[in-house]
Amino acid sequence: MKIEIVSAAFNPWEQLQAYEQTLTIPRSKWGAVANFVGTMRDYNVGDTVKSMLLEYYPGMTEKYLQTISERALTQWDILDTLIIHRVGQVQPGDTLVLVAAWAGHRAPALEACRFLIEELKSRAPFWKKETLEQGSRWVENHTAI
Amino acid sequence: MTIVVKFFGSLREEIGKSEVKLTAEQPLTVAQVWAQACDEAPLHHHIWTAVNMTYVDQNTLVQDGDEVAFFPPVTGGSDEN
């Protein structure tokens, strides 16, 4: 299990591959790796978004992500999980989040991955402030799934 | 007793500070901590609260040395996909 908050741009595919290298469970036991990668868009509710500040609660955010990872490992028959989340100033096209779950079969891998990203989205302490063409605003509501 | 109070997101900007330290004679609820830290401003129901980095409700009792945080509903970093 790995949780990481990063303040610089990261390549999710490199991170996924690098973490796989550290797994002690042999590849022949996995069967399935489900992952989700979230990327910053350049628009939101009809406006062009130039950049965004991602604020978090150092300590609590990691603790919450650890809690949901442990829940996923208990609730589903999965082997391991990975969450990497970007914070700070981000630009459209930047990767914001990577979530992955390894399992023997696809159903638990997909379900655990979905659980992690939805829990992260709805309960993990992150806040977004968008910079628009004119001014800036805090994002107050979730947009569509 | 001493309590550290933190504010995040838009609430931090509205209040104009990210952290304050409070002293109190006796245990306070989260709502009482808010009142003392924010000059009796109303604590809206939609504000999320945490003690020692765990979500709690506004009636939770705060102990000496605790860290209390107030913030707007979270908006994640990944909800747009």
CSV table of C-alpha atoms in Angstrom, one decimal:
chain,number,residue,atom,x,y,z
A,1,MET,CA,0.0,0.0,0.0
A,2,LYS,CA,1.3,3.4,-0.9
A,3,ILE,CA,-0.1,6.9,-0.3
A,4,GLU,CA,1.7,9.9,-1.7
A,5,ILE,CA,1.0,13.6,-2.0
A,6,VAL,CA,3.2,15.4,-4.5
A,7,SER,CA,3.6,19.0,-5.3
A,8,ALA,CA,5.3,18.6,-8.7
A,9,ALA,CA,4.0,17.2,-12.0
A,10,PHE,CA,4.2,13.4,-12.2
A,11,ASN,CA,3.7,10.8,-14.9
A,12,PRO,CA,1.1,8.3,-13.7
A,13,TRP,CA,2.3,5.5,-15.9
A,14,GLU,CA,5.9,5.7,-14.8
A,15,GLN,CA,4.7,5.8,-11.2
A,16,LEU,CA,2.4,2.8,-11.7
A,17,GLN,CA,5.3,0.8,-13.3
A,18,ALA,CA,7.8,1.9,-10.6
A,19,TYR,CA,5.4,0.8,-7.8
A,20,GLU,CA,4.8,-2.5,-9.5
A,21,GLN,CA,8.6,-3.1,-9.4
A,22,THR,CA,8.5,-2.9,-5.6
A,23,LEU,CA,5.7,-5.4,-5.1
A,24,THR,CA,6.8,-8.6,-3.5
A,25,ILE,CA,3.8,-10.5,-4.8
A,26,PRO,CA,4.8,-12.3,-8.0
A,27,ARG,CA,3.2,-11.0,-11.2
A,28,SER,CA,1.8,-14.4,-11.9
A,29,LYS,CA,-0.6,-13.9,-8.8
A,30,TRP,CA,-2.1,-10.6,-9.9
A,31,GLY,CA,-4.5,-11.3,-12.7
A,32,ALA,CA,-5.8,-7.8,-12.7
A,33,VAL,CA,-4.6,-4.2,-12.2
A,34,ALA,CA,-7.4,-1.5,-12.3
A,35,ASN,CA,-6.4,2.1,-12.3
A,36,PHE,CA,-7.9,5.5,-12.6
A,37,VAL,CA,-6.0,8.7,-13.7
A,38,GLY,CA,-7.6,12.1,-13.3
A,39,THR,CA,-6.4,15.0,-15.4
A,40,MET,CA,-7.1,18.7,-15.0
A,41,ARG,CA,-9.5,20.1,-17.6
A,42,ASP,CA,-9.2,23.6,-19.1
A,43,TYR,CA,-12.9,24.3,-18.5
A,44,ASN,CA,-15.5,24.1,-15.7
A,45,VAL,CA,-19.2,25.2,-15.6
A,46,GLY,CA,-18.9,27.0,-18.9
A,47,ASP,CA,-15.7,29.0,-18.1
A,48,THR,CA,-12.1,28.6,-19.3
A,49,VAL,CA,-9.9,27.6,-16.4
A,50,LYS,CA,-6.3,28.8,-16.8
A,51,SER,CA,-4.8,27.1,-13.7
A,52,MET,CA,-5.8,25.7,-10.4
A,53,LEU,CA,-4.6,25.7,-6.8
A,54,LEU,CA,-5.1,22.4,-5.0
A,55,GLU,CA,-5.1,22.8,-1.3
A,56,TYR,CA,-5.0,20.0,1.2
A,57,TYR,CA,-4.7,19.4,4.9
A,58,PRO,CA,-1.2,18.0,5.5
A,59,GLY,CA,-1.4,15.0,7.8
A,60,MET,CA,-5.2,14.6,7.7
A,61,THR,CA,-5.3,14.1,3.9
A,62,GLU,CA,-2.7,11.3,4.0
A,63,LYS,CA,-4.4,9.8,7.1
A,64,TYR,CA,-7.8,9.7,5.3
A,65,LEU,CA,-6.3,8.2,2.1
A,66,GLN,CA,-4.6,5.5,4.3
A,67,THR,CA,-7.9,4.8,6.0
A,68,ILE,CA,-9.8,4.2,2.7
A,69,SER,CA,-6.9,2.1,1.4
A,70,GLU,CA,-7.1,-0.1,4.5
A,71,ARG,CA,-10.9,-0.3,4.1
A,72,ALA,CA,-10.5,-1.4,0.4
A,73,LEU,CA,-7.9,-4.0,1.4
A,74,THR,CA,-10.3,-5.4,4.0
A,75,GLN,CA,-13.5,-5.1,1.9
A,76,TRP,CA,-12.3,-6.7,-1.3
A,77,ASP,CA,-10.1,-9.6,-2.2
A,78,ILE,CA,-7.3,-7.4,-3.5
A,79,LEU,CA,-3.5,-7.6,-3.1
A,80,ASP,CA,-2.4,-4.0,-3.0
A,81,THR,CA,-3.3,-0.3,-3.6
A,82,LEU,CA,-1.6,2.9,-4.7
A,83,ILE,CA,-2.8,6.5,-4.5
A,84,ILE,CA,-0.8,9.4,-5.7
A,85,HIS,CA,-2.4,12.9,-5.6
A,86,ARG,CA,-1.0,16.2,-6.8
A,87,VAL,CA,-1.3,19.4,-4.8
A,88,GLY,CA,-0.3,23.0,-5.3
A,89,GLN,CA,-0.5,25.0,-8.5
A,90,VAL,CA,-1.6,22.8,-11.4
A,91,GLN,CA,-2.1,23.5,-15.1
A,92,PRO,CA,-4.7,22.0,-17.6
A,93,GLY,CA,-3.4,18.7,-18.8
A,94,ASP,CA,-1.6,17.9,-15.6
A,95,THR,CA,-2.3,14.6,-13.9
A,96,LEU,CA,-4.1,15.2,-10.6
A,97,VAL,CA,-4.6,11.8,-9.2
A,98,LEU,CA,-3.6,8.1,-9.8
A,99,VAL,CA,-5.5,5.3,-8.0
A,100,ALA,CA,-4.7,1.7,-8.6
A,101,ALA,CA,-5.7,-1.7,-7.2
A,102,TRP,CA,-4.1,-5.1,-7.8
A,103,ALA,CA,-6.1,-8.3,-7.5
A,104,GLY,CA,-6.3,-11.9,-8.6
A,105,HIS,CA,-9.5,-11.1,-10.6
A,106,ARG,CA,-10.9,-8.1,-12.4
A,107,ALA,CA,-14.1,-7.6,-10.3
A,108,PRO,CA,-12.4,-6.8,-7.0
A,109,ALA,CA,-9.7,-4.8,-8.7
A,110,LEU,CA,-12.3,-2.6,-10.5
A,111,GLU,CA,-14.6,-2.3,-7.5
A,112,ALA,CA,-11.9,-1.4,-5.1
A,113,CYS,CA,-10.5,1.2,-7.6
A,114,ARG,CA,-13.9,2.7,-8.0
A,115,PHE,CA,-14.4,2.8,-4.3
A,116,LEU,CA,-11.1,4.5,-3.7
A,117,ILE,CA,-11.6,7.3,-6.3
A,118,GLU,CA,-15.2,8.0,-5.2
A,119,GLU,CA,-14.3,8.1,-1.5
A,120,LEU,CA,-11.3,10.3,-2.3
A,121,LYS,CA,-13.5,12.6,-4.3
A,122,SER,CA,-16.3,13.0,-1.8
A,123,ARG,CA,-14.5,12.9,1.6
A,124,ALA,CA,-10.7,13.5,1.3
A,125,PRO,CA,-9.6,17.0,2.4
A,126,PHE,CA,-8.8,18.7,-0.9
A,127,TRP,CA,-10.0,22.1,-2.1
A,128,LYS,CA,-9.7,23.6,-5.5
A,129,LYS,CA,-9.3,27.2,-6.4
A,130,GLU,CA,-9.6,28.0,-10.1
A,131,THR,CA,-7.9,30.9,-11.9
A,132,LEU,CA,-10.2,32.0,-14.7
A,133,GLU,CA,-9.7,34.6,-17.5
A,134,GLN,CA,-11.0,37.1,-15.0
A,135,GLY,CA,-10.4,36.5,-11.4
A,136,SER,CA,-10.5,33.3,-9.4
A,137,ARG,CA,-13.0,31.2,-7.5
A,138,TRP,CA,-13.2,28.3,-5.1
A,139,VAL,CA,-14.9,25.2,-6.4
A,140,GLU,CA,-17.9,24.6,-4.2
A,141,ASN,CA,-19.6,21.6,-5.8
A,142,HIS,CA,-18.6,18.4,-7.4
A,143,THR,CA,-19.1,18.3,-11.2
A,144,ALA,CA,-20.5,15.2,-13.0
A,145,ILE,CA,-18.9,11.9,-12.5
B,1,MET,CA,-5.6,24.0,28.2
B,2,THR,CA,-4.3,24.9,24.7
B,3,ILE,CA,-6.0,24.1,21.5
B,4,VAL,CA,-4.7,24.6,17.9
B,5,VAL,CA,-7.4,25.7,15.5
B,6,LYS,CA,-6.9,25.5,11.7
B,7,PHE,CA,-8.9,26.7,8.8
B,8,PHE,CA,-8.7,25.6,5.1
B,9,GLY,CA,-9.9,26.5,1.7
B,10,SER,CA,-12.4,29.3,1.2
B,11,LEU,CA,-13.0,29.4,4.9
B,12,ARG,CA,-9.3,30.3,5.5
B,13,GLU,CA,-9.7,33.2,3.2
B,14,GLU,CA,-13.0,34.4,4.7
B,15,ILE,CA,-11.6,34.3,8.2
B,16,GLY,CA,-8.3,35.8,7.1
B,17,LYS,CA,-6.1,33.3,9.1
B,18,SER,CA,-5.0,29.7,8.7
B,19,GLU,CA,-4.2,28.9,12.3
B,20,VAL,CA,-4.9,30.3,15.8
B,21,LYS,CA,-4.0,29.0,19.3
B,22,LEU,CA,-6.7,29.1,22.0
B,23,THR,CA,-6.5,28.7,25.7
B,24,ALA,CA,-9.4,27.6,27.8
B,25,GLU,CA,-10.1,26.7,31.4
B,26,GLN,CA,-12.2,23.6,30.7
B,27,PRO,CA,-13.0,21.3,27.8
B,28,LEU,CA,-14.9,22.9,25.0
B,29,THR,CA,-17.1,21.5,22.2
B,30,VAL,CA,-16.0,22.0,18.6
B,31,ALA,CA,-18.8,24.6,18.3
B,32,GLN,CA,-17.5,26.4,21.3
B,33,VAL,CA,-13.9,26.4,19.9
B,34,TRP,CA,-15.3,27.9,16.7
B,35,ALA,CA,-17.1,30.6,18.7
B,36,GLN,CA,-14.0,31.5,20.7
B,37,ALA,CA,-11.7,31.5,17.6
B,38,CYS,CA,-14.1,33.4,15.3
B,39,ASP,CA,-15.5,36.1,17.7
B,40,GLU,CA,-18.9,34.3,18.1
B,41,ALA,CA,-19.6,34.2,14.3
B,42,PRO,CA,-22.3,31.6,13.6
B,43,LEU,CA,-21.0,28.1,12.8
B,44,HIS,CA,-22.9,27.1,9.7
B,45,HIS,CA,-24.0,23.5,9.5
B,46,HIS,CA,-22.3,22.9,6.2
B,47,ILE,CA,-18.8,23.6,7.6
B,48,TRP,CA,-16.9,20.3,8.1
B,49,THR,CA,-15.0,19.7,11.4
B,50,ALA,CA,-12.1,17.5,12.4
B,51,VAL,CA,-10.4,16.9,15.7
B,52,ASN,CA,-6.8,15.5,15.5
B,53,MET,CA,-7.4,14.9,11.8
B,54,THR,CA,-10.5,12.8,12.2
B,55,TYR,CA,-14.0,13.9,11.1
B,56,VAL,CA,-16.2,14.7,14.1
B,57,ASP,CA,-19.5,16.5,14.7
B,58,GLN,CA,-19.8,20.0,16.2
B,59,ASN,CA,-20.7,18.6,19.6
B,60,THR,CA,-17.5,16.7,20.1
B,61,LEU,CA,-15.6,17.6,23.2
B,62,VAL,CA,-12.1,18.9,22.6
B,63,GLN,CA,-9.2,18.1,25.0
B,64,ASP,CA,-6.0,19.8,25.9
B,65,GLY,CA,-3.5,19.7,23.1
B,66,ASP,CA,-6.1,18.8,20.5
B,67,GLU,CA,-5.9,20.2,16.9
B,68,VAL,CA,-9.3,21.3,15.6
B,69,ALA,CA,-9.9,22.1,12.0
B,70,PHE,CA,-12.8,23.8,10.2
B,71,PHE,CA,-13.2,23.7,6.4
B,72,PRO,CA,-15.8,23.9,3.6
B,73,PRO,CA,-17.0,20.7,1.9
B,74,VAL,CA,-14.2,19.1,0.1
B,75,THR,CA,-14.0,19.3,-3.7
B,76,GLY,CA,-11.4,16.7,-4.4
B,77,GLY,CA,-8.9,16.8,-7.2
B,78,SER,CA,-10.5,14.2,-9.5
B,79,ASP,CA,-14.2,14.7,-9.7
B,80,GLU,CA,-14.2,15.9,-13.3
B,81,ASN,CA,-13.4,12.7,-15.0
